[in-house]
mmCIF file with all atom_site columns, C-alpha atoms in Angstrom:
data_model
loop_
_atom_site.group_PDB
_atom_site.id
_atom_site.type_symbol
_atom_site.label_atom_id
_atom_site.label_alt_id
_atom_site.label_comp_id
_atom_site.label_asym_id
_atom_site.label_entity_id
_atom_site.label_seq_id
_atom_site.pdbx_PDB_ins_code
_atom_site.Cartn_x
_atom_site.Cartn_y
_atom_site.Cartn_z
_atom_site.occupancy
_atom_site.B_iso_or_equiv
_atom_site.pdbx_formal_charge
_atom_site.auth_seq_id
_atom_site.auth_comp_id
_atom_site.auth_asym_id
_atom_site.auth_atom_id
_atom_site.pdbx_PDB_model_num
ATOM 1   C CA . GLN A 1 1   ? 99.175  114.345 74.810  1.00 0.00 ? 1   GLN A CA 1
ATOM 2   C CA . LEU A 1 2   ? 100.797 113.280 78.089  1.00 0.00 ? 2   LEU A CA 1
ATOM 3   C CA . GLN A 1 3   ? 104.225 114.497 79.119  1.00 0.00 ? 3   GLN A CA 1
ATOM 4   C CA . ALA A 1 4   ? 105.879 113.291 82.308  1.00 0.00 ? 4   ALA A CA 1
ATOM 5   C CA . SER A 1 5   ? 108.719 115.204 83.931  1.00 0.00 ? 5   SER A CA 1
ATOM 6   C CA . GLY A 1 6   ? 110.481 115.591 87.249  1.00 0.00 ? 6   GLY A CA 1
ATOM 7   C CA . GLY A 1 7   ? 112.576 112.455 87.326  1.00 0.00 ? 7   GLY A CA 1
ATOM 8   C CA . GLY A 1 8   ? 116.195 112.432 88.358  1.00 0.00 ? 8   GLY A CA 1
ATOM 9   C CA . MET A 1 9   ? 118.741 110.969 90.712  1.00 0.00 ? 9   MET A CA 1
ATOM 10  C CA . VAL A 1 10  ? 118.281 111.105 94.449  1.00 0.00 ? 10  VAL A CA 1
ATOM 11  C CA . GLN A 1 11  ? 119.756 109.422 97.487  1.00 0.00 ? 11  GLN A CA 1
ATOM 12  C CA . ALA A 1 12  ? 117.773 106.951 99.541  1.00 0.00 ? 12  ALA A CA 1
ATOM 13  C CA . GLY A 1 13  ? 115.410 108.734 101.883 1.00 0.00 ? 13  GLY A CA 1
ATOM 14  C CA . GLY A 1 14  ? 115.015 111.638 99.520  1.00 0.00 ? 14  GLY A CA 1
ATOM 15  C CA . SER A 1 15  ? 112.008 112.959 97.635  1.00 0.00 ? 15  SER A CA 1
ATOM 16  C CA . LEU A 1 16  ? 111.000 113.730 94.096  1.00 0.00 ? 16  LEU A CA 1
ATOM 17  C CA . ARG A 1 17  ? 107.850 115.162 92.571  1.00 0.00 ? 17  ARG A CA 1
ATOM 18  C CA . LEU A 1 18  ? 106.786 113.925 89.172  1.00 0.00 ? 18  LEU A CA 1
ATOM 19  C CA . SER A 1 19  ? 104.455 115.951 87.012  1.00 0.00 ? 19  SER A CA 1
ATOM 20  C CA . CYS A 1 20  ? 102.335 114.892 84.051  1.00 0.00 ? 20  CYS A CA 1
ATOM 21  C CA . ALA A 1 21  ? 101.085 117.582 81.698  1.00 0.00 ? 21  ALA A CA 1
ATOM 22  C CA . VAL A 1 22  ? 97.899  116.746 79.831  1.00 0.00 ? 22  VAL A CA 1
ATOM 23  C CA . SER A 1 23  ? 97.758  118.619 76.568  1.00 0.00 ? 23  SER A CA 1
ATOM 24  C CA . ARG A 1 24  ? 94.917  116.869 74.803  1.00 0.00 ? 24  ARG A CA 1
ATOM 25  C CA . SER A 1 25  ? 91.663  118.454 75.891  1.00 0.00 ? 25  SER A CA 1
ATOM 26  C CA . THR A 1 26  ? 89.654  115.237 75.682  1.00 0.00 ? 26  THR A CA 1
ATOM 27  C CA . LEU A 1 27  ? 91.906  113.644 78.302  1.00 0.00 ? 27  LEU A CA 1
ATOM 28  C CA . ARG A 1 28  ? 91.609  116.353 80.872  1.00 0.00 ? 28  ARG A CA 1
ATOM 29  C CA . ASN A 1 29  ? 88.672  114.730 82.626  1.00 0.00 ? 29  ASN A CA 1
ATOM 30  C CA . TYR A 1 30  ? 90.055  111.220 82.421  1.00 0.00 ? 30  TYR A CA 1
ATOM 31  C CA . PRO A 1 31  ? 91.145  109.115 85.358  1.00 0.00 ? 31  PRO A CA 1
ATOM 32  C CA . MET A 1 32  ? 94.929  109.102 85.495  1.00 0.00 ? 32  MET A CA 1
ATOM 33  C CA . GLY A 1 33  ? 97.562  106.762 86.762  1.00 0.00 ? 33  GLY A CA 1
ATOM 34  C CA . TRP A 1 34  ? 101.263 106.356 87.286  1.00 0.00 ? 34  TRP A CA 1
ATOM 35  C CA . PHE A 1 35  ? 103.067 103.167 86.394  1.00 0.00 ? 35  PHE A CA 1
ATOM 36  C CA . ARG A 1 36  ? 106.726 102.265 86.582  1.00 0.00 ? 36  ARG A CA 1
ATOM 37  C CA . GLN A 1 37  ? 109.070 99.776  85.019  1.00 0.00 ? 37  GLN A CA 1
ATOM 38  C CA . PRO A 1 38  ? 112.094 98.810  87.107  1.00 0.00 ? 38  PRO A CA 1
ATOM 39  C CA . PRO A 1 39  ? 115.204 97.603  85.258  1.00 0.00 ? 39  PRO A CA 1
ATOM 40  C CA . GLY A 1 40  ? 114.673 94.097  83.890  1.00 0.00 ? 40  GLY A CA 1
ATOM 41  C CA . LYS A 1 41  ? 111.159 93.870  85.271  1.00 0.00 ? 41  LYS A CA 1
ATOM 42  C CA . GLU A 1 42  ? 107.604 94.169  84.073  1.00 0.00 ? 42  GLU A CA 1
ATOM 43  C CA . ARG A 1 43  ? 105.737 97.436  84.195  1.00 0.00 ? 43  ARG A CA 1
ATOM 44  C CA . GLU A 1 44  ? 103.709 97.819  87.394  1.00 0.00 ? 44  GLU A CA 1
ATOM 45  C CA . PHE A 1 45  ? 100.974 99.989  88.809  1.00 0.00 ? 45  PHE A CA 1
ATOM 46  C CA . VAL A 1 46  ? 101.993 102.724 91.244  1.00 0.00 ? 46  VAL A CA 1
ATOM 47  C CA . ALA A 1 47  ? 99.051  105.068 91.857  1.00 0.00 ? 47  ALA A CA 1
ATOM 48  C CA . ALA A 1 48  ? 95.807  106.241 90.287  1.00 0.00 ? 48  ALA A CA 1
ATOM 49  C CA . ILE A 1 49  ? 93.350  109.079 90.712  1.00 0.00 ? 49  ILE A CA 1
ATOM 50  C CA . SER A 1 50  ? 89.788  109.682 89.576  1.00 0.00 ? 50  SER A CA 1
ATOM 51  C CA . TRP A 1 51  ? 88.933  112.580 87.291  1.00 0.00 ? 51  TRP A CA 1
ATOM 52  C CA . SER A 1 52  ? 87.743  114.672 90.238  1.00 0.00 ? 52  SER A CA 1
ATOM 53  C CA . GLY A 1 53  ? 90.650  113.742 92.444  1.00 0.00 ? 53  GLY A CA 1
ATOM 54  C CA . GLY A 1 54  ? 88.338  112.400 95.087  1.00 0.00 ? 54  GLY A CA 1
ATOM 55  C CA . ILE A 1 55  ? 89.362  108.757 94.741  1.00 0.00 ? 55  ILE A CA 1
ATOM 56  C CA . THR A 1 56  ? 92.930  107.512 94.856  1.00 0.00 ? 56  THR A CA 1
ATOM 57  C CA . TYR A 1 57  ? 94.578  104.101 94.747  1.00 0.00 ? 57  TYR A CA 1
ATOM 58  C CA . TYR A 1 58  ? 98.108  103.030 95.598  1.00 0.00 ? 58  TYR A CA 1
ATOM 59  C CA . ALA A 1 59  ? 100.219 99.970  95.187  1.00 0.00 ? 59  ALA A CA 1
ATOM 60  C CA . ASP A 1 60  ? 101.039 98.416  98.549  1.00 0.00 ? 60  ASP A CA 1
ATOM 61  C CA . SER A 1 61  ? 104.737 99.032  97.924  1.00 0.00 ? 61  SER A CA 1
ATOM 62  C CA . VAL A 1 62  ? 104.283 102.818 97.841  1.00 0.00 ? 62  VAL A CA 1
ATOM 63  C CA . LYS A 1 63  ? 101.357 103.326 100.205 1.00 0.00 ? 63  LYS A CA 1
ATOM 64  C CA . GLY A 1 64  ? 102.215 105.893 102.848 1.00 0.00 ? 64  GLY A CA 1
ATOM 65  C CA . ARG A 1 65  ? 105.220 107.193 100.888 1.00 0.00 ? 65  ARG A CA 1
ATOM 66  C CA . PHE A 1 66  ? 103.753 108.383 97.589  1.00 0.00 ? 66  PHE A CA 1
ATOM 67  C CA . THR A 1 67  ? 100.880 110.790 97.026  1.00 0.00 ? 67  THR A CA 1
ATOM 68  C CA . ILE A 1 68  ? 99.027  111.257 93.758  1.00 0.00 ? 68  ILE A CA 1
ATOM 69  C CA . SER A 1 69  ? 97.130  114.474 93.104  1.00 0.00 ? 69  SER A CA 1
ATOM 70  C CA . ARG A 1 70  ? 95.797  116.490 90.225  1.00 0.00 ? 70  ARG A CA 1
ATOM 71  C CA . ASP A 1 71  ? 95.147  120.103 89.373  1.00 0.00 ? 71  ASP A CA 1
ATOM 72  C CA . ASN A 1 72  ? 92.526  120.111 86.637  1.00 0.00 ? 72  ASN A CA 1
ATOM 73  C CA . ALA A 1 73  ? 92.791  123.868 86.225  1.00 0.00 ? 73  ALA A CA 1
ATOM 74  C CA . LYS A 1 74  ? 96.439  123.409 85.264  1.00 0.00 ? 74  LYS A CA 1
ATOM 75  C CA . ASN A 1 75  ? 95.841  120.132 83.427  1.00 0.00 ? 75  ASN A CA 1
ATOM 76  C CA . ARG A 1 76  ? 98.439  118.368 85.519  1.00 0.00 ? 76  ARG A CA 1
ATOM 77  C CA . VAL A 1 77  ? 98.746  115.237 87.592  1.00 0.00 ? 77  VAL A CA 1
ATOM 78  C CA . TYR A 1 78  ? 101.458 114.883 90.210  1.00 0.00 ? 78  TYR A CA 1
ATOM 79  C CA . LEU A 1 79  ? 103.190 112.095 92.050  1.00 0.00 ? 79  LEU A CA 1
ATOM 80  C CA . GLN A 1 80  ? 104.928 113.184 95.236  1.00 0.00 ? 80  GLN A CA 1
ATOM 81  C CA . MET A 1 81  ? 107.439 110.515 96.183  1.00 0.00 ? 81  MET A CA 1
ATOM 82  C CA . ASP A 1 82  ? 108.928 110.570 99.671  1.00 0.00 ? 82  ASP A CA 1
ATOM 83  C CA . SER A 1 83  ? 111.202 108.199 101.558 1.00 0.00 ? 83  SER A CA 1
ATOM 84  C CA . LEU A 1 84  ? 112.540 106.864 98.307  1.00 0.00 ? 84  LEU A CA 1
ATOM 85  C CA . GLY A 1 85  ? 114.551 103.683 98.286  1.00 0.00 ? 85  GLY A CA 1
ATOM 86  C CA . PRO A 1 86  ? 116.647 101.885 95.672  1.00 0.00 ? 86  PRO A CA 1
ATOM 87  C CA . GLU A 1 87  ? 113.645 99.655  94.973  1.00 0.00 ? 87  GLU A CA 1
ATOM 88  C CA . ASP A 1 88  ? 111.846 102.687 93.564  1.00 0.00 ? 88  ASP A CA 1
ATOM 89  C CA . THR A 1 89  ? 114.389 103.013 90.752  1.00 0.00 ? 89  THR A CA 1
ATOM 90  C CA . ALA A 1 90  ? 112.435 102.762 87.512  1.00 0.00 ? 90  ALA A CA 1
ATOM 91  C CA . VAL A 1 91  ? 111.135 104.576 84.493  1.00 0.00 ? 91  VAL A CA 1
ATOM 92  C CA . TYR A 1 92  ? 107.883 106.209 85.536  1.00 0.00 ? 92  TYR A CA 1
ATOM 93  C CA . TYR A 1 93  ? 104.997 106.681 83.128  1.00 0.00 ? 93  TYR A CA 1
ATOM 94  C CA . CYS A 1 94  ? 101.776 108.621 83.399  1.00 0.00 ? 94  CYS A CA 1
ATOM 95  C CA . ALA A 1 95  ? 98.694  107.146 81.802  1.00 0.00 ? 95  ALA A CA 1
ATOM 96  C CA . ALA A 1 96  ? 95.107  108.085 81.079  1.00 0.00 ? 96  ALA A CA 1
ATOM 97  C CA . ASP A 1 97  ? 92.029  106.047 80.335  1.00 0.00 ? 97  ASP A CA 1
ATOM 98  C CA . GLY A 1 98  ? 88.301  106.565 80.343  1.00 0.00 ? 98  GLY A CA 1
ATOM 99  C CA . SER A 1 99  ? 88.035  103.829 82.944  1.00 0.00 ? 99  SER A CA 1
ATOM 100 C CA . LEU A 1 100 ? 89.477  104.231 86.434  1.00 0.00 ? 100 LEU A CA 1
ATOM 101 C CA . ASP A 1 101 ? 89.733  100.454 86.640  1.00 0.00 ? 101 ASP A CA 1
ATOM 102 C CA . ALA A 1 102 ? 92.188  100.433 83.734  1.00 0.00 ? 102 ALA A CA 1
ATOM 103 C CA . VAL A 1 103 ? 94.674  102.754 85.443  1.00 0.00 ? 103 VAL A CA 1
ATOM 104 C CA . ARG A 1 104 ? 94.445  101.491 89.007  1.00 0.00 ? 104 ARG A CA 1
ATOM 105 C CA . THR A 1 105 ? 96.007  98.076  88.830  1.00 0.00 ? 105 THR A CA 1
ATOM 106 C CA . GLY A 1 106 ? 98.146  95.579  86.979  1.00 0.00 ? 106 GLY A CA 1
ATOM 107 C CA . THR A 1 107 ? 100.555 96.402  84.192  1.00 0.00 ? 107 THR A CA 1
ATOM 108 C CA . GLY A 1 108 ? 98.314  98.886  82.412  1.00 0.00 ? 108 GLY A CA 1
ATOM 109 C CA . ASP A 1 109 ? 98.102  96.777  79.268  1.00 0.00 ? 109 ASP A CA 1
ATOM 110 C CA . GLY A 1 110 ? 94.601  98.032  78.538  1.00 0.00 ? 110 GLY A CA 1
ATOM 111 C CA . VAL A 1 111 ? 95.327  101.710 79.085  1.00 0.00 ? 111 VAL A CA 1
ATOM 112 C CA . ASP A 1 112 ? 94.653  103.900 76.076  1.00 0.00 ? 112 ASP A CA 1
ATOM 113 C CA . TYR A 1 113 ? 97.055  106.812 76.533  1.00 0.00 ? 113 TYR A CA 1
ATOM 114 C CA . TRP A 1 114 ? 100.639 106.913 77.717  1.00 0.00 ? 114 TRP A CA 1
ATOM 115 C CA . GLY A 1 115 ? 103.232 109.587 78.183  1.00 0.00 ? 115 GLY A CA 1
ATOM 116 C CA . LYS A 1 116 ? 106.921 109.119 77.620  1.00 0.00 ? 116 LYS A CA 1
ATOM 117 C CA . GLY A 1 117 ? 108.638 107.926 80.731  1.00 0.00 ? 117 GLY A CA 1
ATOM 118 C CA . THR A 1 118 ? 110.837 109.805 83.132  1.00 0.00 ? 118 THR A CA 1
ATOM 119 C CA . GLN A 1 119 ? 113.747 108.067 84.831  1.00 0.00 ? 119 GLN A CA 1
ATOM 120 C CA . VAL A 1 120 ? 113.961 107.934 88.610  1.00 0.00 ? 120 VAL A CA 1
ATOM 121 C CA . THR A 1 121 ? 117.180 106.600 90.093  1.00 0.00 ? 121 THR A CA 1
ATOM 122 C CA . VAL A 1 122 ? 117.603 106.171 93.828  1.00 0.00 ? 122 VAL A CA 1
ATOM 123 C CA . SER A 1 123 ? 121.060 105.438 95.160  1.00 0.00 ? 123 SER A CA 1
ATOM 124 C CA . SER A 1 124 ? 121.685 103.698 98.455  1.00 0.00 ? 124 SER A CA 1
#
């Protein structure tokens, strides 16, 4: 239903673009979010976007460096990550829920749909 891709290894200061493919038709108009789980830590909110793409939210830690977007014609949601640092190392997950509030904060415990994660590793 949700498939994240685009992770990899990059040096500090570099960029990566994550992509989330939405295959289930009923999810294609859902608000979407990205979460991440750093090694040994709890899952945390990264960014979220409304179904139209007109409203976005970011965690303070990524504001100004990451950009979430979506292409509903291609059924994809993206996370452009720039100026990456070692603190961004984590498994990144895309998520979907009927409620924008569910995907725009916290640990995402109430989110209904999750994709498999993609690993992002940033070396110093």
